Amino acid sequence: MSDYLDLAFNLPLTGTFTYRAPEKACTVGCRVVAPFGRRSLAGFVVGRRASLPAGLAVSAVKSATRVIDPEPLFDQRYLELARWVSRLYLCSLGEALAAMLPGGRRESDPPSLAGDEPVSAKPLTLTAEQVSAVETIRTEPQKPFYLYGITGSGKTEVFLQAAERVLSNGRGVIYLVPEIALTHQLIETVQARFGGGCAVLHSRLTPSQRLNEWRRIQRGEARLVIGARSAVFAPLPRLGLIVLDEEHEGSYKSGSTPRYHARQVAMKRCSDEKAALVMGSATPSVEAWQLMTEGRIRRLVLSSRPAGGAMPRIETVDLKPVNGTLSAQLISAIEETHREGRQTILFLNRRGFAYFFFCRSCGFSMKCSRCSVSLTYHRSRDAMICHYCGYRTRPVSVCPDCGSLDVGYTGFGTEKVEEEVRHRFPDLNVQRVDADTVRKRGALETTLSEFRSGKIDVLLGTQMVAKGLNFPGVKLVGIIHADTGLALPDFRAAERTFGLIVQVAGRAGRYSPDGRVIIQTLRPGHDAIRRAAVADIEGFYSGELEVRRQLAFPPFSRIIRLVLRGRDRSQLDAAAQDLADRIAPHLRDGAEVLGPAECPLGVISRNHRVQLLCRLVSFDTGHAVVRDTVARARLPGGVYLEIDVDPVNLL
Ligand code: ADP
Ligand code: ZN
Ligand code: ZN
């Protein structure tokens, strides 16, 4: 009988802690309560032992007080996955387990949306392309697959039929979606087709409901699991397939420790558990595109819309001569759409923040010559700053590109746009949907069902409307400022802008042949906008990959981002410089440390934020250097370190 337990706690502490086992027998995978310092904490049992580790006196060992779980929450194999998470993402084993298991933190709580399309309880008759995709997935599951298909090409049906095959072979499926609130229709379909054998892990489950679902999955009662990011950790006993829909979505990356990416975890699990992995999107991430090009992910293509809709007609309008936010073309298109009894979605990119330089004559924006990310104008310091490497320069009053004096420093306010639309169309019913309106419970459901029923003429929306909302009445989609996102100090700005335009444009003409999209932009010539407008997907990716190659950004390097946070800016700068000095000399073959630089979001709730970007060429070596440095680092009191391996968001 083992008398001692090794416990891991959800704390940023390396190593495990040995306790005397409580009376009741408990095994690896259970949680127990144990005294820790002056507190009493829940710990994960990660090992059992008959004798104490060398050097630990019996008198120093405390007793765990209580067993929480009668049955283990995880097994040995799962523990190995947790160790992998903790190694890769540089967190403790307890932090990894806390993120993976139920009963941990709650995710955000978005409302659920009413279904917008009829659900089909019977499998649809597949098109030839769909058949070939399902067959390939069934017969050659060794490599990961990428279902690359235009919006509305029927990717869902391929995922479902691939899942059905796996389920009928007695194995389990994890179906990942970026946001469970926007998947009402999928859930209805799945429940209609597969009945009670599925588990939906949504954020509204209480901790005990979550635990219940976990048990059903562990016992093999629920073999199809649908959920957002964290569902990638669902404990299916015989995993056969992971589906990762909308692979490009940023929500697959966790925003808190451990900052794991569901795609990376899915790849790891599928290769360990000999399961198939199928990702899908109309706008793959640049990283995934590169893997497809190299043949490390197998591409499956869907090129038509089986439900009959056509790709919309896309026009680009140059905003430079326009006074205000609505061009004459967009105004008359909205009027025309309304006269025909159809509806309009106006898309606002809210991610614009702070102040950026732009030229009203040519659309030029100022970039750092080393990092190629936009410089941010800081009015209080009267400087243009690169938030990657810290470069700063004096602001200019003449456009460096065309010599025009008509330049400005500005961001775009969304409330202003709403005001202008209402003012321009007093007779139309205009409603806004964004993070602010979503906060009121039920408000979003109401607005969307009113839009569906035709009560609302114009829906003004942010990112939310780009994701999977399908309204048959929509003819026109207007993108107000397609280029706001381009000015963000992030090397993925072009990729995001491009993806967003293609996704938003996909909302038009889902069901009709006459869909129309108007893209308003100050920079009609920019690659991301020009190519999105003509749906030149391949052209965009090859151009973007070339830029990334030249600047050695991912996928041609990997980044570990270290963010230091604290009240005292000079203390932060010193600590960050110290870390940089300890890491940089050990990096090899062109790897380097960028910064310290102030984060683009330089102050959050009175905490300053300073970052280092470790750009690695040989990942394993660089990762080890960062890991060892961080483990040995002694940060001054009041300075906190956040580690992000392969960051997606650099704000
Ligand atoms: P995607 O996820 O690729 O954007 P969806 O999976 O939402 O596209 O499919 C778009 C529409 O096409 C849906 O209404 C779906 O029911 C329909 N559809 C998919 N496959 C078929 C098919 N084989 N025959 C008829 N309709 C289909
Ligand atoms: Zn200019
Ligand atoms: Zn720079």
XYZ file of C-alpha atoms and ligand atoms in Angstrom:
680
model
C 0.000 0.000 0.000
C 1.434 3.392 -0.875
C 1.448 5.741 2.040
C 2.386 8.953 0.298
C 1.041 11.056 -2.523
C 2.801 13.459 -4.876
C 0.589 16.460 -5.437
C 0.664 19.174 -8.094
C -1.007 22.470 -7.284
C -2.443 25.108 -9.552
C 0.393 27.465 -8.662
C 3.391 28.663 -10.654
C 5.752 26.404 -8.720
C 7.938 23.758 -10.283
C 7.969 20.281 -8.847
C 5.473 18.267 -6.886
C 4.846 18.068 -3.162
C 4.713 14.918 -1.077
C 1.965 14.370 1.486
C 0.805 11.527 3.646
C -2.190 9.890 1.996
C -5.517 10.457 3.679
C -7.110 7.358 5.090
C -9.347 6.713 2.207
C -7.536 5.069 -0.687
C -7.000 7.438 -3.539
C -5.121 7.049 -6.780
C -3.401 9.092 -9.419
C -5.979 11.296 -11.108
C -7.941 12.280 -7.995
C -7.977 15.655 -6.356
C -7.339 15.938 -2.645
C -7.368 18.830 -0.203
C -4.060 19.472 1.521
C -2.533 22.156 3.733
C -0.168 24.416 1.823
C 1.542 27.154 3.786
C -1.254 28.686 5.807
C -3.867 27.757 3.268
C -5.739 24.640 2.391
C -5.598 23.870 -1.330
C -6.928 21.322 -3.756
C -4.079 19.379 -5.333
C -3.918 16.828 -8.139
C -2.554 13.412 -7.245
C 0.147 12.801 -9.858
C 2.052 10.007 -8.107
C 1.930 7.559 -5.222
C 4.895 6.293 -3.298
C 5.592 3.776 -0.533
C 8.538 5.696 0.896
C 9.536 9.310 1.129
C 11.905 10.888 -1.395
C 15.472 11.057 -0.135
C 16.134 13.994 2.135
C 12.545 14.496 3.222
C 12.030 13.771 6.928
C 8.872 12.026 8.105
C 8.280 14.803 10.593
C 8.235 17.392 7.772
C 5.506 15.627 5.850
C 1.958 16.831 6.304
C -1.185 14.861 5.685
C -3.647 15.470 2.926
C -6.934 16.098 4.642
C -9.678 15.047 2.299
C -10.282 13.248 -0.979
C -12.426 15.259 -3.410
C -12.979 12.744 -6.198
C -14.144 9.206 -5.522
C -12.974 8.225 -9.016
C -9.894 9.549 -10.780
C -10.414 12.448 -13.191
C -7.507 11.371 -15.364
C -5.254 8.414 -16.040
C -1.554 7.936 -16.632
C -1.747 8.693 -20.347
C -3.595 11.903 -19.643
C -0.946 12.847 -17.118
C 1.614 12.496 -19.893
C -0.380 14.965 -21.984
C -0.389 17.377 -19.033
C 3.382 17.028 -18.717
C 3.724 17.817 -22.402
C 1.538 20.943 -21.967
C 3.616 22.081 -19.028
C 6.898 21.524 -20.887
C 5.879 23.243 -24.122
C 4.003 26.189 -22.661
C 6.351 26.649 -19.706
C 3.910 26.352 -16.840
C 3.728 24.057 -13.823
C 2.137 20.635 -14.035
C -0.627 21.796 -11.698
C -1.379 24.803 -13.887
C -1.588 22.522 -16.910
C -3.952 20.109 -15.181
C -6.124 22.940 -13.891
C -6.622 24.195 -17.439
C -7.376 20.714 -18.762
C -9.777 19.398 -16.143
C -13.321 20.447 -15.236
C -13.932 22.536 -12.170
C -11.231 24.989 -13.125
C -11.882 28.440 -14.384
C -14.947 29.456 -16.263
C -14.650 30.627 -19.802
C -16.407 33.727 -21.046
C -20.146 33.481 -21.063
C -21.544 34.541 -24.404
C -25.229 34.061 -25.153
C -26.424 31.266 -27.362
C -27.967 32.143 -30.673
C -31.093 30.767 -32.195
C -30.623 28.445 -35.149
C -30.875 30.188 -38.440
C -31.085 27.384 -40.945
C -33.221 24.275 -40.951
C -31.369 21.311 -39.519
C -31.136 18.117 -41.440
C -31.507 14.982 -39.331
C -30.521 12.787 -42.241
C -27.092 12.933 -43.811
C -27.131 14.985 -47.022
C -26.242 13.431 -50.338
C -22.679 14.509 -50.806
C -21.228 16.212 -53.840
C -18.346 14.503 -55.592
C -15.802 16.713 -53.822
C -17.388 16.013 -50.460
C -17.423 12.256 -51.114
C -13.785 12.295 -52.030
C -12.919 14.262 -48.866
C -14.822 11.878 -46.589
C -13.266 8.857 -48.298
C -9.727 10.182 -48.048
C -10.171 10.966 -44.375
C -11.483 7.446 -43.762
C -8.807 5.577 -45.667
C -5.629 7.536 -45.006
C -5.830 9.073 -41.580
C -2.075 9.178 -40.899
C -1.430 12.793 -41.812
C -3.476 15.761 -40.603
C -6.041 16.968 -43.138
C -7.103 20.432 -44.070
C -10.539 20.887 -45.532
C -9.967 24.058 -47.474
C -13.265 25.226 -48.880
C -14.876 28.534 -49.695
C -17.544 29.849 -47.307
C -20.721 27.842 -47.755
C -19.014 24.914 -49.469
C -20.430 22.336 -47.069
C -17.485 21.654 -44.797
C -19.806 20.866 -41.904
C -21.387 17.955 -43.738
C -17.959 16.474 -44.450
C -16.990 16.777 -40.787
C -20.251 15.143 -39.723
C -20.001 12.233 -42.104
C -16.349 11.669 -41.236
C -17.412 11.683 -37.576
C -20.160 9.193 -38.261
C -17.676 6.704 -39.705
C -15.437 7.002 -36.678
C -18.349 6.604 -34.259
C -19.592 3.514 -36.058
C -16.163 1.974 -35.555
C -16.607 2.395 -31.830
C -14.209 5.285 -31.420
C -14.769 8.835 -30.220
C -14.793 12.286 -31.827
C -13.947 15.762 -30.561
C -15.534 18.507 -32.670
C -13.994 21.886 -31.916
C -15.609 25.190 -32.792
C -14.266 28.686 -32.134
C -17.212 29.779 -30.053
C -19.961 27.518 -28.850
C -22.517 30.351 -28.774
C -22.403 30.606 -32.538
C -22.917 26.893 -33.155
C -26.498 26.404 -32.166
C -27.370 24.965 -35.521
C -24.523 22.470 -35.505
C -25.528 21.276 -32.058
C -29.120 20.753 -33.167
C -27.981 18.800 -36.198
C -25.639 16.645 -34.185
C -28.287 15.904 -31.598
C -30.790 15.041 -34.288
C -28.329 12.661 -35.944
C -26.423 11.115 -33.091
C -28.900 11.417 -30.214
C -27.818 11.198 -26.602
C -24.325 9.968 -27.336
C -22.938 13.464 -27.484
C -21.721 15.947 -24.934
C -21.821 19.694 -25.511
C -19.256 21.491 -23.393
C -20.499 25.046 -23.331
C -19.550 27.793 -20.969
C -22.934 27.957 -19.289
C -22.491 24.572 -17.649
C -22.109 24.801 -13.900
C -18.986 23.152 -12.465
C -21.010 20.113 -11.415
C -22.677 19.773 -14.822
C -19.240 20.007 -16.357
C -17.982 17.260 -14.103
C -20.987 15.118 -15.044
C -20.227 15.487 -18.720
C -16.600 14.642 -18.015
C -17.663 11.378 -16.347
C -19.972 10.470 -19.233
C -17.101 11.033 -21.653
C -14.662 9.011 -19.515
C -17.087 6.103 -19.320
C -17.556 6.117 -23.065
C -21.233 7.098 -22.829
C -20.684 10.294 -24.775
C -18.454 9.588 -27.723
C -19.034 12.803 -29.661
C -17.887 15.899 -27.817
C -18.574 19.395 -29.148
C -16.957 22.372 -27.573
C -14.682 25.373 -27.799
C -10.931 25.429 -27.145
C -10.773 23.486 -23.884
C -12.809 20.577 -25.281
C -9.587 19.483 -26.972
C -8.778 17.970 -23.571
C -11.926 15.826 -23.407
C -10.983 12.425 -21.911
C -12.334 10.107 -24.599
C -11.108 6.589 -23.927
C -10.663 5.745 -27.626
C -10.184 8.907 -29.583
C -10.615 8.410 -33.321
C -10.980 11.921 -34.744
C -10.574 15.576 -33.864
C -12.349 18.123 -36.047
C -11.098 21.696 -35.774
C -13.493 23.981 -37.588
C -12.473 27.556 -38.524
C -8.846 26.731 -37.842
C -7.741 30.353 -38.362
C -9.706 31.644 -35.373
C -7.731 33.353 -32.628
C -10.007 31.940 -29.933
C -8.258 28.564 -30.226
C -5.366 30.135 -28.379
C -5.780 30.435 -24.636
C -5.399 33.922 -23.208
C -4.183 32.805 -19.784
C -1.646 30.328 -18.363
C -1.021 27.904 -19.934
C -1.377 29.740 -23.241
C -1.999 26.625 -25.243
C -3.261 26.448 -28.814
C -6.012 23.884 -29.435
C -4.482 23.133 -32.842
C -1.110 22.224 -31.323
C -2.752 20.115 -28.631
C -4.961 18.413 -31.218
C -1.921 17.549 -33.332
C -0.170 16.095 -30.315
C -3.175 14.056 -29.164
C -3.962 12.730 -32.621
C -0.426 11.581 -33.193
C -0.157 9.960 -29.729
C -3.567 8.324 -29.884
C -3.453 7.374 -33.566
C -6.494 9.461 -34.336
C -7.281 11.468 -37.453
C -7.188 15.263 -37.394
C -9.269 17.333 -39.776
C -9.049 21.116 -39.711
C -11.047 23.366 -41.927
C -11.501 26.950 -43.026
C -12.017 29.169 -46.037
C -9.146 31.320 -44.790
C -6.451 29.107 -43.240
C -3.854 30.627 -40.965
C -0.625 31.425 -42.791
C 1.083 28.779 -40.639
C -1.371 26.096 -41.737
C -1.076 27.197 -45.351
C 2.673 26.762 -45.193
C 2.272 23.262 -43.721
C -0.057 22.401 -46.602
C 2.429 23.750 -49.107
C 5.171 21.641 -47.558
C 2.898 18.615 -47.681
C 2.926 18.124 -43.930
C -0.815 18.668 -43.851
C -2.902 17.154 -46.588
C -5.209 19.571 -48.378
C -8.761 18.598 -49.348
C -10.535 21.153 -51.483
C -14.212 22.122 -51.694
C -14.728 24.633 -54.445
C -18.481 25.122 -54.878
C -21.569 25.982 -52.873
C -23.833 22.911 -52.950
C -26.841 24.769 -51.508
C -26.985 26.891 -54.656
C -25.770 30.281 -53.482
C -23.214 32.079 -55.596
C -20.151 34.036 -54.604
C -21.128 37.686 -54.246
C -20.039 40.525 -56.491
C -17.313 42.450 -54.672
C -16.504 46.139 -55.237
C -13.792 48.204 -53.607
C -14.392 51.883 -52.890
C -11.564 54.276 -52.163
C -12.430 56.222 -49.010
C -9.812 58.921 -49.464
C -12.041 61.363 -51.333
C -15.000 60.529 -49.108
C -15.969 62.951 -46.415
C -17.243 60.945 -43.455
C -17.690 57.219 -43.266
C -20.207 56.327 -45.977
C -19.339 56.497 -49.661
C -21.925 57.410 -52.293
C -21.722 53.855 -53.638
C -22.490 52.317 -50.262
C -25.313 54.772 -49.594
C -27.032 54.026 -52.860
C -26.492 50.277 -52.455
C -28.146 50.385 -49.024
C -31.086 52.303 -50.498
C -31.396 49.935 -53.419
C -31.221 46.873 -51.172
C -33.948 48.330 -48.985
C -36.175 49.089 -51.980
C -35.917 45.443 -53.002
C -37.047 44.402 -49.551
C -33.666 42.877 -48.716
C -31.258 43.508 -45.869
C -27.811 44.939 -45.232
C -25.007 44.033 -42.853
C -22.474 46.770 -42.177
C -19.254 45.516 -40.750
C -17.071 47.597 -38.467
C -13.655 46.464 -37.453
C -13.383 47.497 -33.847
C -9.839 46.395 -33.346
C -8.538 49.804 -34.288
C -7.085 51.553 -31.276
C -4.744 54.345 -30.353
C -3.441 56.611 -33.067
C -1.839 55.707 -36.350
C -0.289 57.751 -39.049
C -2.074 57.717 -42.344
C -1.851 59.699 -45.538
C -5.131 60.896 -46.962
C -3.592 61.192 -50.400
C -2.048 57.768 -50.885
C -3.071 55.702 -47.848
C 0.509 55.223 -46.735
C 1.084 54.096 -43.146
C 4.384 54.243 -41.276
C 6.125 51.034 -40.411
C 9.217 50.007 -38.508
C 11.927 49.192 -41.014
C 13.142 46.271 -38.903
C 9.831 44.678 -37.993
C 7.477 45.896 -40.670
C 4.740 46.443 -38.110
C 2.896 49.729 -37.900
C 4.344 52.435 -35.729
C 1.940 53.767 -33.144
C 1.680 57.496 -32.559
C 1.903 58.522 -28.919
C 0.499 61.953 -28.650
C 1.652 62.570 -25.086
C 5.271 61.742 -25.995
C 5.028 63.134 -29.514
C 6.731 60.044 -30.921
C 6.114 57.156 -33.299
C 6.973 53.911 -31.546
C 7.581 50.317 -32.684
C 6.100 48.004 -30.108
C 8.209 45.048 -31.168
C 11.731 46.373 -30.981
C 11.301 49.688 -29.211
C 12.409 51.833 -32.178
C 11.078 55.378 -31.990
C 11.091 58.316 -34.321
C 9.701 61.812 -34.601
C 6.223 62.060 -36.102
C 6.087 63.422 -39.617
C 3.885 66.064 -41.124
C 4.659 65.161 -44.726
C 3.891 61.770 -46.243
C 7.242 59.990 -46.722
C 5.818 58.168 -49.707
C 4.038 60.784 -51.829
C 5.004 64.067 -50.206
C 1.433 65.061 -49.438
C 0.768 67.367 -46.508
C -2.689 65.910 -46.070
C -1.717 63.457 -43.351
C -3.277 62.642 -40.034
C -3.043 60.643 -36.879
C -6.294 58.975 -36.109
C -8.342 55.977 -35.137
C -11.924 55.323 -36.163
C -14.730 55.454 -33.616
C -17.549 52.978 -34.076
C -20.146 55.036 -32.270
C -19.525 57.773 -34.769
C -20.227 55.383 -37.621
C -23.475 54.284 -36.041
C -24.528 57.881 -35.560
C -23.809 58.659 -39.177
C -25.744 55.660 -40.507
C -28.776 56.515 -38.386
C -28.602 60.119 -39.426
C -28.341 59.210 -43.104
C -31.183 56.679 -43.039
C -33.754 57.981 -40.577
C -36.469 55.682 -41.959
C -34.509 52.447 -41.685
C -34.328 50.330 -38.588
C -30.623 50.203 -37.727
C -29.253 48.050 -34.898
C -25.760 47.482 -33.591
C -24.297 44.162 -32.416
C -20.945 44.148 -30.688
C -19.263 43.243 -27.424
C -21.073 46.081 -25.637
C -24.546 45.094 -26.773
C -23.789 41.421 -26.106
C -23.118 42.113 -22.464
C -26.805 42.618 -21.841
C -28.269 39.155 -21.479
C -30.786 38.316 -24.172
C -30.163 41.510 -26.141
C -28.211 39.777 -28.874
C -30.780 36.998 -29.293
C -33.495 39.607 -29.649
C -31.603 41.667 -32.187
C -30.665 38.675 -34.311
C -34.118 37.175 -34.337
C -35.539 40.574 -35.285
C -33.016 40.778 -38.061
C -33.930 37.308 -39.259
C -37.632 38.142 -39.274
C -36.952 41.283 -41.297
C -37.833 43.874 -38.641
C -34.326 45.272 -38.773
C -33.086 46.668 -42.080
C -29.449 47.296 -41.326
C -27.343 45.335 -38.888
C -24.156 47.053 -37.760
C -21.785 44.522 -36.391
C -18.224 43.840 -35.363
C -16.227 40.588 -35.574
C -19.284 38.723 -34.323
C -21.101 39.031 -37.640
C -18.130 37.590 -39.480
C -18.528 34.269 -37.757
C -21.029 31.861 -39.088
C -24.199 33.917 -38.958
C -26.350 33.200 -41.975
C -29.389 35.250 -42.831
C -31.284 34.453 -45.993
C -32.568 38.047 -46.343
C -29.119 39.586 -46.600
C -28.132 40.858 -49.994
C -25.589 43.527 -49.187
C -22.543 43.440 -46.963
C -20.680 46.721 -46.500
C -17.270 46.849 -44.868
C -16.918 50.358 -43.482
C -13.158 50.643 -42.983
C -11.481 47.519 -44.252
C -8.054 48.798 -43.332
C -8.395 49.691 -39.636
C -6.874 46.345 -38.676
C -3.933 46.873 -40.990
C -2.586 49.616 -38.783
C -2.341 47.381 -35.730
C 1.219 46.810 -34.578
C 1.078 43.087 -35.261
C 2.835 41.127 -37.985
C -0.404 39.220 -38.546
C -2.333 42.413 -39.348
C -2.499 41.710 -43.082
C -3.471 38.067 -42.558
C -6.290 39.017 -40.195
C -7.569 41.782 -42.431
C -7.596 39.512 -45.427
C -9.333 36.681 -43.563
C -11.921 38.971 -42.103
C -12.865 40.488 -45.447
C -13.218 37.067 -47.066
C -15.287 35.761 -44.142
C -17.505 38.831 -43.969
C -18.002 38.807 -47.723
C -19.076 35.173 -47.348
C -22.165 36.360 -45.452
C -23.626 37.742 -48.665
C -25.221 35.542 -51.292
C -25.349 32.405 -49.185
C -28.727 31.616 -50.667
C -29.072 33.831 -53.679
C -27.099 34.541 -56.810
C -27.102 38.347 -56.445
C -25.140 38.946 -53.239
C -23.132 42.144 -53.153
C -20.174 43.297 -51.105
C -18.750 46.810 -50.865
C -15.330 47.215 -49.315
C -14.497 50.766 -48.245
C -10.833 51.408 -47.703
C -8.165 54.080 -47.613
C -5.758 51.580 -49.123
C -7.394 49.827 -52.061
C -3.962 48.898 -53.363
C -2.855 47.032 -50.256
C -2.301 43.335 -50.938
C -4.667 42.139 -48.228
C -7.533 44.247 -49.576
C -6.892 43.990 -53.271
C -6.598 40.206 -53.176
C -9.549 39.717 -50.815
C -11.665 41.735 -53.235
C -10.906 39.426 -56.149
C -10.858 36.325 -53.928
C -7.235 35.682 -54.885
C -6.577 33.449 -51.928
C -3.466 31.694 -53.203
C -1.941 34.979 -54.360
C -2.387 36.490 -50.950
C -0.778 33.585 -49.140
C 2.225 33.374 -51.393
C 2.839 37.121 -51.100
C 2.366 37.085 -47.346
C 4.658 34.080 -46.926
C 7.343 35.931 -48.858
C 7.085 38.901 -46.489
C 7.278 36.597 -43.483
C 10.301 34.861 -44.934
C 12.142 38.124 -45.499
C 11.428 39.393 -42.001
C 11.904 35.956 -40.398
C 8.516 35.935 -38.733
C 6.449 32.770 -38.215
C 6.121 30.305 -39.882
C 9.820 30.895 -40.695
C 10.681 31.308 -37.055
C 8.923 30.738 -33.783
C 8.346 33.310 -31.105
C 8.251 33.117 -27.345
C 6.814 36.271 -25.912
C 7.653 37.325 -22.391
C 5.482 40.052 -20.893
C 6.490 41.708 -17.660
C 3.753 43.442 -15.774
C 3.900 45.770 -12.778
C 3.247 49.210 -11.307
C 6.758 50.584 -11.603
C 7.793 51.154 -15.195
C 11.503 51.673 -14.577
C 11.680 48.537 -12.467
C 9.985 46.648 -15.317
C 12.391 47.990 -17.902
C 15.357 46.948 -15.788
C 13.953 43.465 -15.157
C 13.140 43.008 -18.844
C 16.601 44.168 -19.894
C 18.121 41.772 -17.393
C 16.124 38.859 -18.820
C 17.069 39.845 -22.358
C 20.744 39.998 -21.391
C 20.557 36.519 -19.905
C 18.769 34.981 -22.872
C 20.392 36.644 -25.876
C 23.994 35.373 -25.474
C 22.794 31.747 -25.497
C 20.740 31.958 -28.674
C 22.254 30.475 -31.822
C 21.846 30.599 -35.594
C 20.234 33.961 -36.062
C 17.811 33.698 -33.173
C 17.438 36.953 -31.268
C 15.634 38.861 -28.582
C 13.552 41.819 -29.775
C 12.998 44.508 -27.170
C 12.425 45.253 -24.384
C 9.592 47.356 -25.781
C 6.407 48.629 -24.300
C 3.492 46.363 -25.248
C 1.043 47.955 -27.691
C -1.423 47.868 -24.828
C 1.135 49.556 -22.615
C -0.934 49.971 -19.483
C -3.784 47.757 -18.358
C -5.547 48.718 -15.144
C -2.605 50.777 -13.970
C -0.131 47.980 -14.617
C 2.585 48.745 -17.111
C 3.423 46.056 -19.645
C 6.798 45.541 -21.271
C 7.603 42.738 -23.662
C 10.474 40.715 -25.044
C 10.007 38.765 -28.235
C 12.386 35.837 -28.465
C 12.547 34.958 -32.118
C 13.801 31.415 -32.443
C 15.123 29.553 -35.424
C 15.892 26.198 -33.861
C 12.912 25.903 -31.564
C 14.087 23.210 -29.155
C 17.387 24.896 -28.373
C 15.878 28.365 -28.030
C 12.987 27.085 -25.979
C 15.403 25.410 -23.567
C 17.375 28.641 -23.166
C 14.227 30.601 -22.374
C 12.978 27.864 -20.041
C 16.211 27.721 -18.040
C 16.562 31.486 -17.856
C 13.006 31.957 -16.697
C 13.346 29.166 -14.137
C 16.407 30.835 -12.643
C 15.183 34.407 -12.935
C 14.564 36.282 -9.739
C 12.046 38.926 -10.506
C 11.748 41.862 -8.143
C 8.626 41.897 -5.954
C 5.652 43.369 -7.771
C 6.908 42.297 -11.209
C 4.983 39.477 -12.857
C 5.956 37.435 -15.865
C 3.589 36.047 -18.495
C 4.990 33.505 -20.930
C 3.421 32.957 -24.327
C 4.892 30.304 -26.601
C 3.873 30.838 -30.231
C 1.780 33.898 -29.398
C -1.147 34.736 -31.633
C -1.954 38.078 -30.128
C 0.852 40.568 -29.696
C -1.058 43.505 -28.210
P -19.188 26.002 -44.748
O -19.045 25.504 -43.329
O -18.253 25.324 -45.680
O -19.127 27.503 -44.844
P -21.787 24.890 -44.539
O -21.300 23.596 -44.023
O -22.417 25.843 -43.592
O -20.602 25.614 -45.287
O -22.787 24.586 -45.753
C -23.453 25.600 -46.424
C -24.826 25.137 -46.813
O -24.744 24.087 -47.777
C -25.637 24.590 -45.669
O -26.935 25.128 -45.750
C -25.646 23.089 -45.906
O -26.813 22.496 -45.391
C -25.601 23.011 -47.419
N -25.020 21.760 -47.927
C -23.843 21.202 -47.555
N -23.607 20.076 -48.248
C -24.663 19.899 -49.086
C -25.007 18.910 -50.069
N -24.199 17.869 -50.323
N -26.167 19.073 -50.743
C -26.962 20.138 -50.478
N -26.700 21.085 -49.584
C -25.563 20.992 -48.888
Zn 1.067 59.712 -49.170
Zn 10.674 47.413 -34.866
